[in-house]
Amino acid sequence: MTTTSETTLAPVAEAETTKPALPDYLVDTYTWAYLRPASLLLLDNPLVVSSILWGNFRRLMRTACEEFVPGQKVLQAACVYGSFSESLARTVGSEGSLDVVDVAPLQVENCRRKLRYRPWARVRLADAAAPGGGPYDGVCCFFLLHEVPDSHKRSVIRGLLDSVRPGGRVVFVDYHKPKFWHPLRGLMSFVWRRLEPFAFGLVDTEIRKLAEDTDAFTWRKETYFGGLYQKVVAQRHPTA
Ligand SMILES: C[S@@+](CC[C@H](N)C(=O)[O-])C[C@H]1O[C@@H](n2cnc3c(N)ncnc32)[C@H](O)[C@@H]1O
């Protein structure tokens, strides 16, 4: 695997100066969750994050982080409440680097605060569909896809796949269609209908089918907790 000692950090100045506007879908659907200071107070809390994921936060964070190794240059596609970024920063370690991008200035500031003791991690304003700063050894997209409209899902997937070097991995951890017998199936459907309408475009479709240029990657998928969650790993062929 290529490590940061073999790759050079690409300049991000250009990406940093092209500030993305807040997307309409975020303002219209997720102001309550991401765009108010009170949202941070309420939601950026390990207990809340763990409850929202039915006790699976640590397990899902672990399964995402285990796809990366110390010394890598890794991109995280959006801020996440709780300790996810700290964990990913610890995984790559001070020999590596972590770039976190997000479209919301409030989230960028909050994540910078959480990562202030990890100087090899930086957080900047960018849309995951055009993150800049690549190529990366690895990319991690944790629970972002279900929150973006379907056309933007494709743009984000394209932007992330384009950001990884030959041999590198893009790791998606997100919701998945639960098994027919899952006791939470009806409740999750209700929650998605009410609060997270773009989730249906993810659970009803394979992530791989939303991607272009799939032949340049080897794909694998695992599901967890009765199929409610998935990890999809796209590894770019060494020559692609
Ligand atoms: C990763 S998702 C959801 C994570 C999870 N629900 C949690 O506990 O935080 C939330 C973040 O995605 C960001 N976001 C939404 N659309 C984005 C995009 N196109 N590019 C980058 N960040 C985006 C939001 O601003 C928000 O900070």
PDB file of C-alpha atoms and ligand atoms in Angstrom:
ATOM      1  CA  MET A   1       0.000   0.000   0.000  1.00  0.00           C
ATOM      2  CA  THR A   2       1.245   3.481  -0.779  1.00  0.00           C
ATOM      3  CA  THR A   3       1.883   5.592   2.284  1.00  0.00           C
ATOM      4  CA  THR A   4       2.292   9.335   2.671  1.00  0.00           C
ATOM      5  CA  SER A   5       6.036   8.868   2.672  1.00  0.00           C
ATOM      6  CA  GLU A   6       5.629   7.820  -0.960  1.00  0.00           C
ATOM      7  CA  THR A   7       2.961  10.329  -1.966  1.00  0.00           C
ATOM      8  CA  THR A   8       3.092  14.071  -1.576  1.00  0.00           C
ATOM      9  CA  LEU A   9       0.270  16.092  -0.091  1.00  0.00           C
ATOM     10  CA  ALA A  10      -1.480  17.835  -2.967  1.00  0.00           C
ATOM     11  CA  PRO A  11      -2.080  21.548  -2.476  1.00  0.00           C
ATOM     12  CA  VAL A  12      -5.614  22.310  -1.376  1.00  0.00           C
ATOM     13  CA  ALA A  13      -5.443  26.084  -1.752  1.00  0.00           C
ATOM     14  CA  GLU A  14      -7.506  26.012  -4.925  1.00  0.00           C
ATOM     15  CA  ALA A  15     -10.203  23.827  -3.392  1.00  0.00           C
ATOM     16  CA  GLU A  16     -10.238  26.037  -0.297  1.00  0.00           C
ATOM     17  CA  THR A  17     -10.783  29.206  -2.259  1.00  0.00           C
ATOM     18  CA  THR A  18     -13.706  27.746  -4.261  1.00  0.00           C
ATOM     19  CA  LYS A  19     -16.209  27.799  -1.398  1.00  0.00           C
ATOM     20  CA  PRO A  20     -19.293  25.723  -2.196  1.00  0.00           C
ATOM     21  CA  ALA A  21     -22.704  27.239  -1.518  1.00  0.00           C
ATOM     22  CA  LEU A  22     -24.952  25.367   0.909  1.00  0.00           C
ATOM     23  CA  PRO A  23     -26.909  22.929  -1.268  1.00  0.00           C
ATOM     24  CA  ASP A  24     -30.696  23.461  -1.352  1.00  0.00           C
ATOM     25  CA  TYR A  25     -31.362  19.882  -0.194  1.00  0.00           C
ATOM     26  CA  LEU A  26     -29.323  20.494   2.954  1.00  0.00           C
ATOM     27  CA  VAL A  27     -31.116  23.735   3.789  1.00  0.00           C
ATOM     28  CA  ASP A  28     -34.571  22.367   2.959  1.00  0.00           C
ATOM     29  CA  THR A  29     -34.269  18.969   4.660  1.00  0.00           C
ATOM     30  CA  TYR A  30     -31.480  19.091   7.212  1.00  0.00           C
ATOM     31  CA  THR A  31     -31.301  22.591   8.727  1.00  0.00           C
ATOM     32  CA  TRP A  32     -32.522  21.121  12.031  1.00  0.00           C
ATOM     33  CA  ALA A  33     -29.708  18.557  12.047  1.00  0.00           C
ATOM     34  CA  TYR A  34     -26.636  20.353  10.714  1.00  0.00           C
ATOM     35  CA  LEU A  35     -27.037  24.086  10.254  1.00  0.00           C
ATOM     36  CA  ARG A  36     -27.943  25.448  13.702  1.00  0.00           C
ATOM     37  CA  PRO A  37     -25.590  25.778  16.670  1.00  0.00           C
ATOM     38  CA  ALA A  38     -28.295  24.068  18.751  1.00  0.00           C
ATOM     39  CA  SER A  39     -28.033  21.028  16.449  1.00  0.00           C
ATOM     40  CA  LEU A  40     -24.471  20.502  17.624  1.00  0.00           C
ATOM     41  CA  LEU A  41     -25.446  20.751  21.272  1.00  0.00           C
ATOM     42  CA  LEU A  42     -28.237  18.270  20.798  1.00  0.00           C
ATOM     43  CA  LEU A  43     -26.759  15.760  18.350  1.00  0.00           C
ATOM     44  CA  ASP A  44     -22.961  15.826  18.614  1.00  0.00           C
ATOM     45  CA  ASN A  45     -23.047  13.518  21.566  1.00  0.00           C
ATOM     46  CA  PRO A  46     -21.873   9.882  21.730  1.00  0.00           C
ATOM     47  CA  LEU A  47     -25.086   8.699  23.381  1.00  0.00           C
ATOM     48  CA  VAL A  48     -27.309  10.305  20.763  1.00  0.00           C
ATOM     49  CA  VAL A  49     -25.179   9.050  17.868  1.00  0.00           C
ATOM     50  CA  SER A  50     -25.150   5.554  19.286  1.00  0.00           C
ATOM     51  CA  SER A  51     -28.921   5.592  19.833  1.00  0.00           C
ATOM     52  CA  ILE A  52     -29.649   6.825  16.295  1.00  0.00           C
ATOM     53  CA  LEU A  53     -27.697   3.821  14.989  1.00  0.00           C
ATOM     54  CA  TRP A  54     -29.386   1.388  17.412  1.00  0.00           C
ATOM     55  CA  GLY A  55     -26.154   0.790  19.343  1.00  0.00           C
ATOM     56  CA  ASN A  56     -24.131   0.074  16.191  1.00  0.00           C
ATOM     57  CA  PHE A  57     -22.034   3.252  15.990  1.00  0.00           C
ATOM     58  CA  ARG A  58     -18.820   1.740  17.390  1.00  0.00           C
ATOM     59  CA  ARG A  59     -19.095  -1.383  15.304  1.00  0.00           C
ATOM     60  CA  LEU A  60     -19.698   0.601  12.104  1.00  0.00           C
ATOM     61  CA  MET A  61     -16.917   3.048  12.921  1.00  0.00           C
ATOM     62  CA  ARG A  62     -14.562   0.090  13.511  1.00  0.00           C
ATOM     63  CA  THR A  63     -15.499  -1.624  10.286  1.00  0.00           C
ATOM     64  CA  ALA A  64     -14.887   1.617   8.354  1.00  0.00           C
ATOM     65  CA  CYS A  65     -11.549   2.358  10.036  1.00  0.00           C
ATOM     66  CA  GLU A  66     -10.217  -1.171   9.574  1.00  0.00           C
ATOM     67  CA  GLU A  67     -10.066  -0.535   5.807  1.00  0.00           C
ATOM     68  CA  PHE A  68      -7.249   1.979   6.371  1.00  0.00           C
ATOM     69  CA  VAL A  69      -3.728   1.691   7.764  1.00  0.00           C
ATOM     70  CA  PRO A  70      -1.239   3.982   9.486  1.00  0.00           C
ATOM     71  CA  GLY A  71       0.682   6.295   7.174  1.00  0.00           C
ATOM     72  CA  GLN A  72      -2.048   6.670   4.560  1.00  0.00           C
ATOM     73  CA  LYS A  73      -3.378   9.904   3.155  1.00  0.00           C
ATOM     74  CA  VAL A  74      -7.142   9.606   3.661  1.00  0.00           C
ATOM     75  CA  LEU A  75     -10.162  11.739   2.762  1.00  0.00           C
ATOM     76  CA  GLN A  76     -13.348  11.759   4.867  1.00  0.00           C
ATOM     77  CA  ALA A  77     -16.254  12.868   2.682  1.00  0.00           C
ATOM     78  CA  ALA A  78     -18.314  14.774   5.301  1.00  0.00           C
ATOM     79  CA  CYS A  79     -18.275  15.590   9.009  1.00  0.00           C
ATOM     80  CA  VAL A  80     -19.883  13.039  11.319  1.00  0.00           C
ATOM     81  CA  TYR A  81     -21.232  13.600  14.821  1.00  0.00           C
ATOM     82  CA  GLY A  82     -19.457  11.763  17.639  1.00  0.00           C
ATOM     83  CA  SER A  83     -15.871  10.550  17.589  1.00  0.00           C
ATOM     84  CA  PHE A  84     -15.668   9.217  14.034  1.00  0.00           C
ATOM     85  CA  SER A  85     -13.082  11.675  12.669  1.00  0.00           C
ATOM     86  CA  GLU A  86     -10.884  11.318  15.755  1.00  0.00           C
ATOM     87  CA  SER A  87     -10.944   7.572  15.281  1.00  0.00           C
ATOM     88  CA  LEU A  88     -10.044   7.809  11.597  1.00  0.00           C
ATOM     89  CA  ALA A  89      -7.290  10.319  12.431  1.00  0.00           C
ATOM     90  CA  ARG A  90      -5.920   7.877  15.016  1.00  0.00           C
ATOM     91  CA  THR A  91      -6.026   5.086  12.429  1.00  0.00           C
ATOM     92  CA  VAL A  92      -3.847   6.935   9.886  1.00  0.00           C
ATOM     93  CA  GLY A  93      -1.674   8.323  12.678  1.00  0.00           C
ATOM     94  CA  SER A  94       0.791  11.200  12.581  1.00  0.00           C
ATOM     95  CA  GLU A  95       2.727   9.529   9.755  1.00  0.00           C
ATOM     96  CA  GLY A  96      -0.388   9.833   7.617  1.00  0.00           C
ATOM     97  CA  SER A  97      -2.881  12.590   6.992  1.00  0.00           C
ATOM     98  CA  LEU A  98      -6.633  13.023   7.153  1.00  0.00           C
ATOM     99  CA  ASP A  99      -8.599  15.584   5.153  1.00  0.00           C
ATOM    100  CA  VAL A 100     -12.228  16.067   6.163  1.00  0.00           C
ATOM    101  CA  VAL A 101     -14.482  18.045   3.820  1.00  0.00           C
ATOM    102  CA  ASP A 102     -17.989  19.356   4.434  1.00  0.00           C
ATOM    103  CA  VAL A 103     -20.309  21.885   2.760  1.00  0.00           C
ATOM    104  CA  ALA A 104     -21.497  23.476   6.011  1.00  0.00           C
ATOM    105  CA  PRO A 105     -19.198  26.069   7.649  1.00  0.00           C
ATOM    106  CA  LEU A 106     -20.694  25.302  11.080  1.00  0.00           C
ATOM    107  CA  GLN A 107     -19.762  21.638  10.706  1.00  0.00           C
ATOM    108  CA  VAL A 108     -16.273  22.486   9.467  1.00  0.00           C
ATOM    109  CA  GLU A 109     -15.656  24.662  12.535  1.00  0.00           C
ATOM    110  CA  ASN A 110     -17.005  22.012  14.886  1.00  0.00           C
ATOM    111  CA  CYS A 111     -14.899  19.258  13.354  1.00  0.00           C
ATOM    112  CA  ARG A 112     -11.770  21.461  13.447  1.00  0.00           C
ATOM    113  CA  ARG A 113     -12.382  21.875  17.175  1.00  0.00           C
ATOM    114  CA  LYS A 114     -12.676  18.106  17.673  1.00  0.00           C
ATOM    115  CA  LEU A 115      -9.471  17.477  15.704  1.00  0.00           C
ATOM    116  CA  ARG A 116      -7.438  20.306  17.224  1.00  0.00           C
ATOM    117  CA  TYR A 117      -5.027  17.884  18.925  1.00  0.00           C
ATOM    118  CA  ARG A 118      -4.369  15.940  15.708  1.00  0.00           C
ATOM    119  CA  PRO A 119      -2.308  18.285  13.554  1.00  0.00           C
ATOM    120  CA  TRP A 120      -2.104  15.762  10.717  1.00  0.00           C
ATOM    121  CA  ALA A 121      -5.875  16.184  10.245  1.00  0.00           C
ATOM    122  CA  ARG A 122      -7.337  19.207   8.477  1.00  0.00           C
ATOM    123  CA  VAL A 123     -10.921  20.149   7.806  1.00  0.00           C
ATOM    124  CA  ARG A 124     -12.012  22.269   4.873  1.00  0.00           C
ATOM    125  CA  LEU A 125     -15.098  23.494   3.093  1.00  0.00           C
ATOM    126  CA  ALA A 126     -15.815  21.479  -0.058  1.00  0.00           C
ATOM    127  CA  ASP A 127     -18.565  19.432  -1.624  1.00  0.00           C
ATOM    128  CA  ALA A 128     -17.844  15.699  -1.565  1.00  0.00           C
ATOM    129  CA  ALA A 129     -18.708  15.711  -5.276  1.00  0.00           C
ATOM    130  CA  ALA A 130     -15.602  17.846  -5.926  1.00  0.00           C
ATOM    131  CA  PRO A 131     -13.423  17.375  -2.863  1.00  0.00           C
ATOM    132  CA  GLY A 132     -10.051  18.373  -4.372  1.00  0.00           C
ATOM    133  CA  GLY A 133      -6.755  17.565  -2.648  1.00  0.00           C
ATOM    134  CA  GLY A 134      -6.306  14.133  -4.281  1.00  0.00           C
ATOM    135  CA  PRO A 135      -5.167  11.647  -5.155  1.00  0.00           C
ATOM    136  CA  TYR A 136      -5.751   9.907  -1.835  1.00  0.00           C
ATOM    137  CA  ASP A 137      -4.669   6.446  -0.644  1.00  0.00           C
ATOM    138  CA  GLY A 138      -8.166   5.968   0.733  1.00  0.00           C
ATOM    139  CA  VAL A 139     -11.531   7.692   0.971  1.00  0.00           C
ATOM    140  CA  CYS A 140     -14.209   7.180   3.619  1.00  0.00           C
ATOM    141  CA  CYS A 141     -17.855   8.131   3.143  1.00  0.00           C
ATOM    142  CA  PHE A 142     -19.713   7.495   6.415  1.00  0.00           C
ATOM    143  CA  PHE A 143     -23.521   7.954   6.329  1.00  0.00           C
ATOM    144  CA  LEU A 144     -23.473  10.732   3.736  1.00  0.00           C
ATOM    145  CA  LEU A 145     -25.094   9.081   0.692  1.00  0.00           C
ATOM    146  CA  HIS A 146     -28.503   8.564   2.303  1.00  0.00           C
ATOM    147  CA  GLU A 147     -28.717  12.296   2.977  1.00  0.00           C
ATOM    148  CA  VAL A 148     -28.209  13.544  -0.567  1.00  0.00           C
ATOM    149  CA  PRO A 149     -30.683  13.501  -3.487  1.00  0.00           C
ATOM    150  CA  ASP A 150     -30.199  10.721  -6.025  1.00  0.00           C
ATOM    151  CA  SER A 151     -28.601  12.825  -8.759  1.00  0.00           C
ATOM    152  CA  HIS A 152     -26.131  14.197  -6.217  1.00  0.00           C
ATOM    153  CA  LYS A 153     -25.441  10.677  -4.883  1.00  0.00           C
ATOM    154  CA  ARG A 154     -24.046   9.868  -8.330  1.00  0.00           C
ATOM    155  CA  SER A 155     -21.940  13.047  -8.351  1.00  0.00           C
ATOM    156  CA  VAL A 156     -20.574  12.325  -4.865  1.00  0.00           C
ATOM    157  CA  ILE A 157     -19.726   8.719  -5.764  1.00  0.00           C
ATOM    158  CA  ARG A 158     -18.029   9.897  -8.964  1.00  0.00           C
ATOM    159  CA  GLY A 159     -16.100  12.620  -7.086  1.00  0.00           C
ATOM    160  CA  LEU A 160     -14.893  10.148  -4.467  1.00  0.00           C
ATOM    161  CA  LEU A 161     -13.951   7.363  -6.899  1.00  0.00           C
ATOM    162  CA  ASP A 162     -12.005   9.930  -8.936  1.00  0.00           C
ATOM    163  CA  SER A 163     -10.101  10.969  -5.803  1.00  0.00           C
ATOM    164  CA  VAL A 164      -8.435   7.644  -5.090  1.00  0.00           C
ATOM    165  CA  ARG A 165      -5.090   6.527  -6.512  1.00  0.00           C
ATOM    166  CA  PRO A 166      -4.554   3.182  -8.280  1.00  0.00           C
ATOM    167  CA  GLY A 167      -4.741   0.457  -5.626  1.00  0.00           C
ATOM    168  CA  GLY A 168      -6.589   2.741  -3.192  1.00  0.00           C
ATOM    169  CA  ARG A 169      -9.998   2.110  -1.585  1.00  0.00           C
ATOM    170  CA  VAL A 170     -13.201   4.078  -1.333  1.00  0.00           C
ATOM    171  CA  VAL A 171     -15.247   2.889   1.643  1.00  0.00           C
ATOM    172  CA  PHE A 172     -18.958   3.640   1.945  1.00  0.00           C
ATOM    173  CA  VAL A 173     -20.739   2.851   5.215  1.00  0.00           C
ATOM    174  CA  ASP A 174     -24.431   3.673   5.225  1.00  0.00           C
ATOM    175  CA  TYR A 175     -28.001   2.418   5.487  1.00  0.00           C
ATOM    176  CA  HIS A 176     -29.120  -0.632   3.497  1.00  0.00           C
ATOM    177  CA  LYS A 177     -32.469  -2.307   2.963  1.00  0.00           C
ATOM    178  CA  PRO A 178     -33.151  -4.384   6.095  1.00  0.00           C
ATOM    179  CA  LYS A 179     -34.208  -8.036   5.753  1.00  0.00           C
ATOM    180  CA  PHE A 180     -37.952  -8.585   5.411  1.00  0.00           C
ATOM    181  CA  TRP A 181     -38.169  -9.926   8.978  1.00  0.00           C
ATOM    182  CA  HIS A 182     -36.257  -7.032  10.592  1.00  0.00           C
ATOM    183  CA  PRO A 183     -38.249  -5.742  13.590  1.00  0.00           C
ATOM    184  CA  LEU A 184     -37.162  -2.151  12.833  1.00  0.00           C
ATOM    185  CA  ARG A 185     -38.047  -2.239   9.142  1.00  0.00           C
ATOM    186  CA  GLY A 186     -41.376  -0.415   9.506  1.00  0.00           C
ATOM    187  CA  LEU A 187     -40.023   2.134  11.963  1.00  0.00           C
ATOM    188  CA  MET A 188     -36.984   2.930   9.788  1.00  0.00           C
ATOM    189  CA  SER A 189     -39.241   3.355   6.772  1.00  0.00           C
ATOM    190  CA  PHE A 190     -41.351   5.816   8.775  1.00  0.00           C
ATOM    191  CA  VAL A 191     -38.250   7.752   9.941  1.00  0.00           C
ATOM    192  CA  TRP A 192     -36.865   7.944   6.402  1.00  0.00           C
ATOM    193  CA  ARG A 193     -40.218   9.080   4.992  1.00  0.00           C
ATOM    194  CA  ARG A 194     -40.548  11.799   7.613  1.00  0.00           C
ATOM    195  CA  LEU A 195     -36.949  12.966   8.088  1.00  0.00           C
ATOM    196  CA  GLU A 196     -34.575  11.443   5.541  1.00  0.00           C
ATOM    197  CA  PRO A 197     -36.425  11.179   2.210  1.00  0.00           C
ATOM    198  CA  PHE A 198     -33.286  10.609   0.127  1.00  0.00           C
ATOM    199  CA  ALA A 199     -32.523   7.390   2.029  1.00  0.00           C
ATOM    200  CA  PHE A 200     -34.925   5.413  -0.194  1.00  0.00           C
ATOM    201  CA  GLY A 201     -32.738   6.081  -3.233  1.00  0.00           C
ATOM    202  CA  LEU A 202     -29.912   4.370  -1.378  1.00  0.00           C
ATOM    203  CA  VAL A 203     -31.641   1.404   0.220  1.00  0.00           C
ATOM    204  CA  ASP A 204     -33.468   0.547  -3.005  1.00  0.00           C
ATOM    205  CA  THR A 205     -30.294   0.618  -5.132  1.00  0.00           C
ATOM    206  CA  GLU A 206     -26.830  -0.903  -4.983  1.00  0.00           C
ATOM    207  CA  ILE A 207     -24.120   1.740  -4.494  1.00  0.00           C
ATOM    208  CA  ARG A 208     -22.191   0.091  -7.303  1.00  0.00           C
ATOM    209  CA  LYS A 209     -25.107   0.713  -9.677  1.00  0.00           C
ATOM    210  CA  LEU A 210     -24.924   4.429  -8.915  1.00  0.00           C
ATOM    211  CA  ALA A 211     -21.280   4.509  -9.967  1.00  0.00           C
ATOM    212  CA  GLU A 212     -19.740   4.992 -13.393  1.00  0.00           C
ATOM    213  CA  ASP A 213     -16.478   3.449 -14.497  1.00  0.00           C
ATOM    214  CA  THR A 214     -17.149   0.463 -12.226  1.00  0.00           C
ATOM    215  CA  ASP A 215     -14.736  -1.735 -14.196  1.00  0.00           C
ATOM    216  CA  ALA A 216     -11.782   0.224 -12.850  1.00  0.00           C
ATOM    217  CA  PHE A 217     -12.642  -1.100  -9.355  1.00  0.00           C
ATOM    218  CA  THR A 218     -13.096  -4.372  -7.498  1.00  0.00           C
ATOM    219  CA  TRP A 219     -16.261  -4.156  -5.398  1.00  0.00           C
ATOM    220  CA  ARG A 220     -17.205  -5.926  -2.178  1.00  0.00           C
ATOM    221  CA  LYS A 221     -20.131  -5.486   0.166  1.00  0.00           C
ATOM    222  CA  GLU A 222     -20.943  -6.606   3.706  1.00  0.00           C
ATOM    223  CA  THR A 223     -24.143  -5.985   5.619  1.00  0.00           C
ATOM    224  CA  TYR A 224     -24.734  -5.666   9.359  1.00  0.00           C
ATOM    225  CA  PHE A 225     -27.537  -5.735  11.927  1.00  0.00           C
ATOM    226  CA  GLY A 226     -30.069  -7.683   9.886  1.00  0.00           C
ATOM    227  CA  GLY A 227     -29.121  -5.841   6.708  1.00  0.00           C
ATOM    228  CA  LEU A 228     -29.945  -2.354   8.014  1.00  0.00           C
ATOM    229  CA  TYR A 229     -26.368  -1.180   7.429  1.00  0.00           C
ATOM    230  CA  GLN A 230     -23.828  -1.842   4.721  1.00  0.00           C
ATOM    231  CA  LYS A 231     -20.161  -1.390   4.003  1.00  0.00           C
ATOM    232  CA  VAL A 232     -19.238  -1.211   0.324  1.00  0.00           C
ATOM    233  CA  VAL A 233     -15.562  -1.098  -0.619  1.00  0.00           C
ATOM    234  CA  ALA A 234     -14.445  -0.117  -4.108  1.00  0.00           C
ATOM    235  CA  GLN A 235     -10.757  -0.783  -4.651  1.00  0.00           C
ATOM    236  CA  ARG A 236      -9.193   0.784  -7.729  1.00  0.00           C
ATOM    237  CA  HIS A 237      -7.196  -1.677  -9.807  1.00  0.00           C
ATOM    238  CA  PRO A 238      -3.456  -1.028  -9.497  1.00  0.00           C
ATOM    239  CA  THR A 239      -3.228  -0.204 -13.195  1.00  0.00           C
ATOM    240  CA  ALA A 240      -6.476   1.777 -13.553  1.00  0.00           C
TER     241      ALA A 240
HETATM  242  C1  LIG B   1     -22.062  12.594   7.040  1.00  0.00           C
HETATM  243  S1  LIG B   1     -23.659  13.155   6.985  1.00  0.00           S
HETATM  244  C2  LIG B   1     -24.473  12.263   8.274  1.00  0.00           C
HETATM  245  C3  LIG B   1     -23.671  11.683   9.369  1.00  0.00           C
HETATM  246  C4  LIG B   1     -24.399  11.112  10.538  1.00  0.00           C
HETATM  247  N1  LIG B   1     -25.827  11.155  10.413  1.00  0.00           N
HETATM  248  C5  LIG B   1     -23.962  11.805  11.783  1.00  0.00           C
HETATM  249  O1  LIG B   1     -24.180  11.300  12.831  1.00  0.00           O
HETATM  250  O2  LIG B   1     -23.331  12.864  11.741  1.00  0.00           O
HETATM  251  C6  LIG B   1     -23.745  14.765   7.691  1.00  0.00           C
HETATM  252  C7  LIG B   1     -22.837  15.819   7.109  1.00  0.00           C
HETATM  253  O3  LIG B   1     -22.834  15.800   5.700  1.00  0.00           O
HETATM  254  C8  LIG B   1     -22.648  17.139   5.265  1.00  0.00           C
HETATM  255  N2  LIG B   1     -22.953  17.164   3.838  1.00  0.00           N
HETATM  256  C9  LIG B   1     -24.153  17.059   3.227  1.00  0.00           C
HETATM  257  N3  LIG B   1     -24.008  17.086   1.893  1.00  0.00           N
HETATM  258  C10 LIG B   1     -22.683  17.180   1.642  1.00  0.00           C
HETATM  259  C11 LIG B   1     -21.901  17.221   0.452  1.00  0.00           C
HETATM  260  N4  LIG B   1     -22.473  17.164  -0.746  1.00  0.00           N
HETATM  261  N5  LIG B   1     -20.563  17.319   0.570  1.00  0.00           N
HETATM  262  C12 LIG B   1     -19.970  17.367   1.808  1.00  0.00           C
HETATM  263  N6  LIG B   1     -20.663  17.344   2.951  1.00  0.00           N
HETATM  264  C13 LIG B   1     -21.998  17.245   2.880  1.00  0.00           C
HETATM  265  C14 LIG B   1     -23.526  17.942   6.171  1.00  0.00           C
HETATM  266  O4  LIG B   1     -23.187  19.303   6.200  1.00  0.00           O
HETATM  267  C15 LIG B   1     -23.278  17.238   7.505  1.00  0.00           C
HETATM  268  O5  LIG B   1     -22.245  17.831   8.229  1.00  0.00           O
END
